Tab-separated table of C-alpha atoms in Angstrom:
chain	number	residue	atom	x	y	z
A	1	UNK	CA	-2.446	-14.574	8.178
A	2	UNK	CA	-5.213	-15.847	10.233
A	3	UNK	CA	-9.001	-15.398	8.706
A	4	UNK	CA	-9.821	-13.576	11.748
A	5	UNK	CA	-7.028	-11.086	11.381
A	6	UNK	CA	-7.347	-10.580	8.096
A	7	UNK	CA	-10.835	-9.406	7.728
A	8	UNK	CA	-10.299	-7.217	10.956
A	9	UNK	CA	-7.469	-5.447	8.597
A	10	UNK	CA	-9.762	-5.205	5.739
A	11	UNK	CA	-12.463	-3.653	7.463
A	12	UNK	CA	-9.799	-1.152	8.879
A	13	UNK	CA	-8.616	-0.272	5.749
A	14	UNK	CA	-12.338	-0.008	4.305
A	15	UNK	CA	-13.516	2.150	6.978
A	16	UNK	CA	-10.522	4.857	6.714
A	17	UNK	CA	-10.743	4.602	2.942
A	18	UNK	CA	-14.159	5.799	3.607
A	19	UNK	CA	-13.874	8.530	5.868
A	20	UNK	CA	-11.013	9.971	4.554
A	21	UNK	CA	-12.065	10.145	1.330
A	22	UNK	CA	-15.297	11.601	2.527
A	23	UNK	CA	-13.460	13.660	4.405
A	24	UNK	CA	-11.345	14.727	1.606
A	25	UNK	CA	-14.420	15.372	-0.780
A	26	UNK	CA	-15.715	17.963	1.881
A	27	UNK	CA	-12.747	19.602	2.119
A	28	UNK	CA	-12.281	20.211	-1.573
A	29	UNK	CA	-15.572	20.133	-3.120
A	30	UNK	CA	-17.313	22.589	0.064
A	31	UNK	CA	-14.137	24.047	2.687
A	32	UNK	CA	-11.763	25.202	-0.551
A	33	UNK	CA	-14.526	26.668	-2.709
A	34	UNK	CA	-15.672	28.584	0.586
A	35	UNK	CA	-11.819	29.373	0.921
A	36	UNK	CA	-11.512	30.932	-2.444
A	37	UNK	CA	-14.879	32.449	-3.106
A	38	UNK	CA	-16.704	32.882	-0.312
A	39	UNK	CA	-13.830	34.435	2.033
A	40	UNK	CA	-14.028	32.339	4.681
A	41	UNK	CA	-10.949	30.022	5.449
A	42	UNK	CA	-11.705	28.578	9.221
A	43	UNK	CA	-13.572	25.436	7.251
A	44	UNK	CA	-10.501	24.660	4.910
A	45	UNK	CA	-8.323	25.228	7.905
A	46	UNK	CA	-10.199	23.071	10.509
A	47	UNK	CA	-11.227	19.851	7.676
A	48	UNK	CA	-7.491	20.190	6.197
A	49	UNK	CA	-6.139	19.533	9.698
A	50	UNK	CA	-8.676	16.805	10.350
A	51	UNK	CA	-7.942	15.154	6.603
A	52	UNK	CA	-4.229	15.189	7.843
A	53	UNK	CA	-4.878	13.520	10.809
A	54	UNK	CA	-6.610	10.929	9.282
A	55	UNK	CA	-4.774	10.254	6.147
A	56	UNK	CA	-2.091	8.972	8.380
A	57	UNK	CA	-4.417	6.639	10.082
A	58	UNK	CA	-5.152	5.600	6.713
A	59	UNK	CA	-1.756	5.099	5.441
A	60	UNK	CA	-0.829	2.893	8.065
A	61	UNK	CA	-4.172	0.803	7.550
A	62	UNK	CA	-3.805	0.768	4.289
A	63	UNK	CA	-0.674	-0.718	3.932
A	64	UNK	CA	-1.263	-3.000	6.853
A	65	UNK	CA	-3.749	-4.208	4.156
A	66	UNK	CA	-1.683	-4.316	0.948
A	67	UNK	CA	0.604	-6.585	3.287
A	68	UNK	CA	-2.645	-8.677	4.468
A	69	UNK	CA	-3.354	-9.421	1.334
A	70	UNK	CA	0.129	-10.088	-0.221
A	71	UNK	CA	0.613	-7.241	-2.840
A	72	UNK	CA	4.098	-6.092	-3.558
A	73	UNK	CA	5.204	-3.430	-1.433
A	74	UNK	CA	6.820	-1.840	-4.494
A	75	UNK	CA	4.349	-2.406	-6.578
A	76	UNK	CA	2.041	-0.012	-8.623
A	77	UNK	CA	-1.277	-1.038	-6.890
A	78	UNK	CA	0.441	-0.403	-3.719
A	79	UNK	CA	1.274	2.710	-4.019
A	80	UNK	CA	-1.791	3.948	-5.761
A	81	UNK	CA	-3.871	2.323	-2.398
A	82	UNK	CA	-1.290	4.426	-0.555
A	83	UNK	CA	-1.466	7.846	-2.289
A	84	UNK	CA	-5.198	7.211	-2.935
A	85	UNK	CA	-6.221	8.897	0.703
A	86	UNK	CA	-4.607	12.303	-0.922
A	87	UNK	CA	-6.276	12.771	-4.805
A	88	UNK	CA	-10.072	13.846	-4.487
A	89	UNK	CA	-12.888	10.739	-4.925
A	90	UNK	CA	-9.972	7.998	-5.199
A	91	UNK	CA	-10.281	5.894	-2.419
A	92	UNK	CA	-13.840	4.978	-3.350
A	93	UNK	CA	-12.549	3.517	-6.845
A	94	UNK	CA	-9.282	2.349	-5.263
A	95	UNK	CA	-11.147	0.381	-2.722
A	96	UNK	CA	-13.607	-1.102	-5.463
A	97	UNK	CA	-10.325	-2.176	-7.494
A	98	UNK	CA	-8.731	-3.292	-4.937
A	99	UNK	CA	-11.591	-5.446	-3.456
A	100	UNK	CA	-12.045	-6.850	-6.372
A	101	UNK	CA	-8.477	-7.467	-7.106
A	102	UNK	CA	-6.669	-8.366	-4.232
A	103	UNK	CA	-9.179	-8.623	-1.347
A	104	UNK	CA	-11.886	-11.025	-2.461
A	105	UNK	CA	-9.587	-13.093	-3.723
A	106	UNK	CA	-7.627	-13.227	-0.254
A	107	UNK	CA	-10.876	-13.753	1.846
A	108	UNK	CA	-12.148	-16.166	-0.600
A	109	UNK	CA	-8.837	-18.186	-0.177
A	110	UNK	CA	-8.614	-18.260	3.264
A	111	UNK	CA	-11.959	-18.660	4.796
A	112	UNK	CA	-14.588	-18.621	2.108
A	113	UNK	CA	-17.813	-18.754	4.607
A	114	UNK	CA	-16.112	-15.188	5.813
A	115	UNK	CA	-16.304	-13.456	2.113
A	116	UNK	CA	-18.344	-10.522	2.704
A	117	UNK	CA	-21.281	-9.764	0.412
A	118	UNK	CA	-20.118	-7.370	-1.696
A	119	UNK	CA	-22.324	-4.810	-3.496
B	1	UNK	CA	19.450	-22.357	-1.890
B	2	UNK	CA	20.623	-24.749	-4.443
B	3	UNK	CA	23.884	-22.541	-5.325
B	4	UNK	CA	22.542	-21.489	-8.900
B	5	UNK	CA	22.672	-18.089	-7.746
B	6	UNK	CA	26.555	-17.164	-8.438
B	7	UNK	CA	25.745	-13.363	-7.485
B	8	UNK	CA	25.225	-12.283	-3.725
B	9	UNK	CA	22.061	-11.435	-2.778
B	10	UNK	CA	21.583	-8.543	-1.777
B	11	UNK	CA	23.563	-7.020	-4.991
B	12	UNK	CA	20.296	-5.935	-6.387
B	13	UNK	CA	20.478	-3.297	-3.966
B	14	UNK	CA	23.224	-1.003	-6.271
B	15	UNK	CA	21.231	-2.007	-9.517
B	16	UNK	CA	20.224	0.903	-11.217
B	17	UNK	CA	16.540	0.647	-10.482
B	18	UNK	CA	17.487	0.232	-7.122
B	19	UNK	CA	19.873	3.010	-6.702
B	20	UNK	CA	17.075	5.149	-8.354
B	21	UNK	CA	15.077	4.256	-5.843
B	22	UNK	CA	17.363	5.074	-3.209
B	23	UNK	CA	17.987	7.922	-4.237
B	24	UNK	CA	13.896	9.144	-4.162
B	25	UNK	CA	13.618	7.530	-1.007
B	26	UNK	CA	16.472	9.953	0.020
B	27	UNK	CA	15.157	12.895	-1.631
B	28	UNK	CA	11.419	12.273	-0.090
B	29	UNK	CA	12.432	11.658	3.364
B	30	UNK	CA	14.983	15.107	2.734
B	31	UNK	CA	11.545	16.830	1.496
B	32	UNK	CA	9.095	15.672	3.898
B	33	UNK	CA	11.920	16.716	6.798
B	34	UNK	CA	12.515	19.733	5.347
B	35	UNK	CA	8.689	21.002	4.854
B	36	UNK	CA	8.196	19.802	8.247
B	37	UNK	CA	10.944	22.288	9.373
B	38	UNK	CA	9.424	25.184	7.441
B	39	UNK	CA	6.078	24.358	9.168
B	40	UNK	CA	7.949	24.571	12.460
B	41	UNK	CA	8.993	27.911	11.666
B	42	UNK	CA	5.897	29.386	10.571
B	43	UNK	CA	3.999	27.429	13.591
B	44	UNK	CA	6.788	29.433	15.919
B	45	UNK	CA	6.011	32.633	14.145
B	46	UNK	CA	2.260	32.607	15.235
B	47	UNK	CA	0.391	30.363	12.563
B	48	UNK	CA	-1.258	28.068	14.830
B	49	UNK	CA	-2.207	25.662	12.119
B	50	UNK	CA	1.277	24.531	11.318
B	51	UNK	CA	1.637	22.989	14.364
B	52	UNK	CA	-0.518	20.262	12.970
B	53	UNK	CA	1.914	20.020	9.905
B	54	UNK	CA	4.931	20.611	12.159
B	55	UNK	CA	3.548	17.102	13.718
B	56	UNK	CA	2.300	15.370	10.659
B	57	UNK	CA	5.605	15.482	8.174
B	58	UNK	CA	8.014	13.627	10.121
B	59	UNK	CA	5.400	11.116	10.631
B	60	UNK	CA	5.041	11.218	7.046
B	61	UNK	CA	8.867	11.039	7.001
B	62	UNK	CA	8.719	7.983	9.012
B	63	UNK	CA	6.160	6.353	7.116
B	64	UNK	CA	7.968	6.727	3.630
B	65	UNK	CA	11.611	5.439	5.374
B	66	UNK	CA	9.479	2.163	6.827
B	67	UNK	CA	7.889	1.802	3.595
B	68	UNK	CA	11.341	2.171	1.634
B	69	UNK	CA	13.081	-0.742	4.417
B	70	UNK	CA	10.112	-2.699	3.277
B	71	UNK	CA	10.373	-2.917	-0.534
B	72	UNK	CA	14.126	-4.240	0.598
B	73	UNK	CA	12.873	-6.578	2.999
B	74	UNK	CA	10.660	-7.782	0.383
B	75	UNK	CA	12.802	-7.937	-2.540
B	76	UNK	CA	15.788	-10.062	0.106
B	77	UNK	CA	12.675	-12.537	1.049
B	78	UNK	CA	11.987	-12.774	-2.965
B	79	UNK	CA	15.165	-13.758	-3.667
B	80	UNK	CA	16.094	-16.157	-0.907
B	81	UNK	CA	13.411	-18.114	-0.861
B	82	UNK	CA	14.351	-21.855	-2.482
B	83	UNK	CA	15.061	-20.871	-5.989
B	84	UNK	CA	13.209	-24.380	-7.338
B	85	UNK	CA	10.147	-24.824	-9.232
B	86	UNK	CA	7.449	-22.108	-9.840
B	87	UNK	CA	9.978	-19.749	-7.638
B	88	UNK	CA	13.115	-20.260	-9.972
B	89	UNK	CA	12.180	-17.062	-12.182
B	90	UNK	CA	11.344	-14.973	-9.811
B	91	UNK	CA	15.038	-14.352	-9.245
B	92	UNK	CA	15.438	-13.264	-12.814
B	93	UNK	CA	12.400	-10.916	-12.928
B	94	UNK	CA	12.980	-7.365	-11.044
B	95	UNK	CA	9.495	-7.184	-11.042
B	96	UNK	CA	6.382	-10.026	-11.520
B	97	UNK	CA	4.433	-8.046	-13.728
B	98	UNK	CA	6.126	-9.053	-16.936
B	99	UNK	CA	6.353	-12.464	-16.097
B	100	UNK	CA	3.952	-15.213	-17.390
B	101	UNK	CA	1.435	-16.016	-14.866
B	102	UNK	CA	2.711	-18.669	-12.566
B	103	UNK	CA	6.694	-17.586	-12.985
B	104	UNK	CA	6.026	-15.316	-10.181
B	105	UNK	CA	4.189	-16.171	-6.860
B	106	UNK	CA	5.535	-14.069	-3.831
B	107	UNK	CA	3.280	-15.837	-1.498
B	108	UNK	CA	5.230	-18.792	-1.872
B	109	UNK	CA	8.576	-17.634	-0.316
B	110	UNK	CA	7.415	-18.270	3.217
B	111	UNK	CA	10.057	-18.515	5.667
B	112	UNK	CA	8.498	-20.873	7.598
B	113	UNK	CA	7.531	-24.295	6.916
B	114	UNK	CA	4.192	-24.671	6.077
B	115	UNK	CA	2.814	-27.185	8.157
B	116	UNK	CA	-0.307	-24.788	9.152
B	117	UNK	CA	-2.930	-26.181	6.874
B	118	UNK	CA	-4.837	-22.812	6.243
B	119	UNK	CA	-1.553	-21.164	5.235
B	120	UNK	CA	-1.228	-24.064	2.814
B	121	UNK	CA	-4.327	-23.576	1.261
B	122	UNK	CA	-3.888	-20.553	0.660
B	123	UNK	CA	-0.770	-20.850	-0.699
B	124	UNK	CA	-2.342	-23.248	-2.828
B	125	UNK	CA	-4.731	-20.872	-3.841
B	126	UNK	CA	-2.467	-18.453	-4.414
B	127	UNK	CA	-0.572	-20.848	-6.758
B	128	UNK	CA	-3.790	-21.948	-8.332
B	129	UNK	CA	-4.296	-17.997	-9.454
B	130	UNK	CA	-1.094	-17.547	-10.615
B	131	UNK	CA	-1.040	-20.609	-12.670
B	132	UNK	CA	-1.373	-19.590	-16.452
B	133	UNK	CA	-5.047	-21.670	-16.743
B	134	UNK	CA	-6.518	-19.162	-14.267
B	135	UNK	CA	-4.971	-15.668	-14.576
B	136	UNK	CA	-6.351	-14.575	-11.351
B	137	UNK	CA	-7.875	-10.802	-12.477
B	138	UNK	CA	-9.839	-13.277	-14.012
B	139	UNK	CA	-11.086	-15.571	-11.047
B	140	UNK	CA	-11.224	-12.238	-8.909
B	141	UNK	CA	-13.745	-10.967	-11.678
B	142	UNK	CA	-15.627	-13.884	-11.209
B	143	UNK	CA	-15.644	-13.992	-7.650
B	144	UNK	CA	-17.635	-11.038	-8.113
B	145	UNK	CA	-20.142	-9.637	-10.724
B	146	UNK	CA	-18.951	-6.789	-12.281
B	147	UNK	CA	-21.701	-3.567	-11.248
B	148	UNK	CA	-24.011	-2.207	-13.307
């Protein structure tokens, strides 16, 4: 995996983990309670679609990752990264695991000038 | 291969584990199909929204049957590669989490010769975390200072 390539996947996979899941956290935390309670189901209907859309752009990213980085495909971590984009707030602490775990460690290996600054 | 191996490889397919996992991968890929073909029929009776489900499941469906090749194409790779050195237990371990650190290194069993010097370093590296002086959730840990 070339340094080059394997930040561009990384970055991928952080940006869908980050709009989906903030995608996600609308939908259930504002478009479902608005569903239920306030009568009104266009917003679950329209953010639901969207979160679909993208959770498959995110599944594909994200395992493009796990593979980037060398994690078992059958492997717990894997498919927690994977079904992350679906459970509420999840991706955030899935990509903080798995940035610590699996993707610093890959960076740092193969081009450590390109380790991003992590927060 | 040195010929230690008296079983055929890909035998671990009709393991029990494996078969198990067959089997889900079967009775997903039957679910996703089938909730994409109830979504058809309620997009056809006039709810406009399934059409985006109608769409979605058999990519989902397509997704899990890639995903399910892969964990076999992984596995074959596993148990191939040269079974000397560091690599010898990885033929005995279904999985690497069990194993000692350093038993198990999966990004060792490169097809190809490595005569790219990044590749290895890093499969250096990668060796260097598995080995048993420097479990590596403990070099990723301090790669990075934990928050708060």
């Amino acid at each position: 995996m070339r340094p080059d390539v394997l930040s561009l996947v990384v970055r991928g996979y952080r940006t869908m983990a980050y709009v989906t899941g903030t995608m996600l956290c609308v939908l259930v935390f504002v478009c479902i309670p608005l569903q239920v309670w306030g009568n009104n189901a266009k917003p679950a209907d329209v953010v639901g679609t969207i979160h679909g859309f993208l959770y498959i752009i995110y599944i594909v990213v994200a395992f493009a990752m796990t593979r980037a980085v060398r994690m078992k495909v059958a492997s717990p971590g894997t498919i927690i990264v994977l079904l992350a984009g679906t459970i509420p707030v999840l991706t955030f602490v899935v990509e903080r695991w798995v940035s610590r775990r699996h993707i610093a460690p890959a960076l740092a290996g193969v081009a450590p000038s390109e380790q991003p600054v992590l927060r | 291969m040195t010929g230690a191996q008296p079983r055929p490889r890909w035998l671990f397919l009709v393991s029990p584990r494996w078969l198990a996992w067959h089997a889900f991968a079967a009775a997903a890929a039957w679910g996703m199909l089938w909730l994409g073909d109830w979504q058809f029929h309620r997009a056809e009776s006039g709810n406009a929204l399934s059409w985006a489900y109608t769409i979605e499941w058999p990519i989902f469906t397509i997704f899990g049957v890639i995903f399910w090749a892969k964990t076999i194409v992984d596995e074959w790779r596993r148990q191939s590669a040269p079974a000397a050195g560091l690599l010898s237990a990885s033929a005995l371990a279904d999985d690497g989490l069990d194993l000692p650190a350093g038993a198990h290194t999966p990004g060792l069993a490169d097809d190809e010769p490595t005569d790219d010097p990044e590749l290895a370093a890093y499969n250096a590296y990668l060796a260097r975390l598995n080995s048993p002086q420097a479990p590596n959730y403990r070099m990723a840990r301090n790669s990075r200072p934990a928050p708060r």
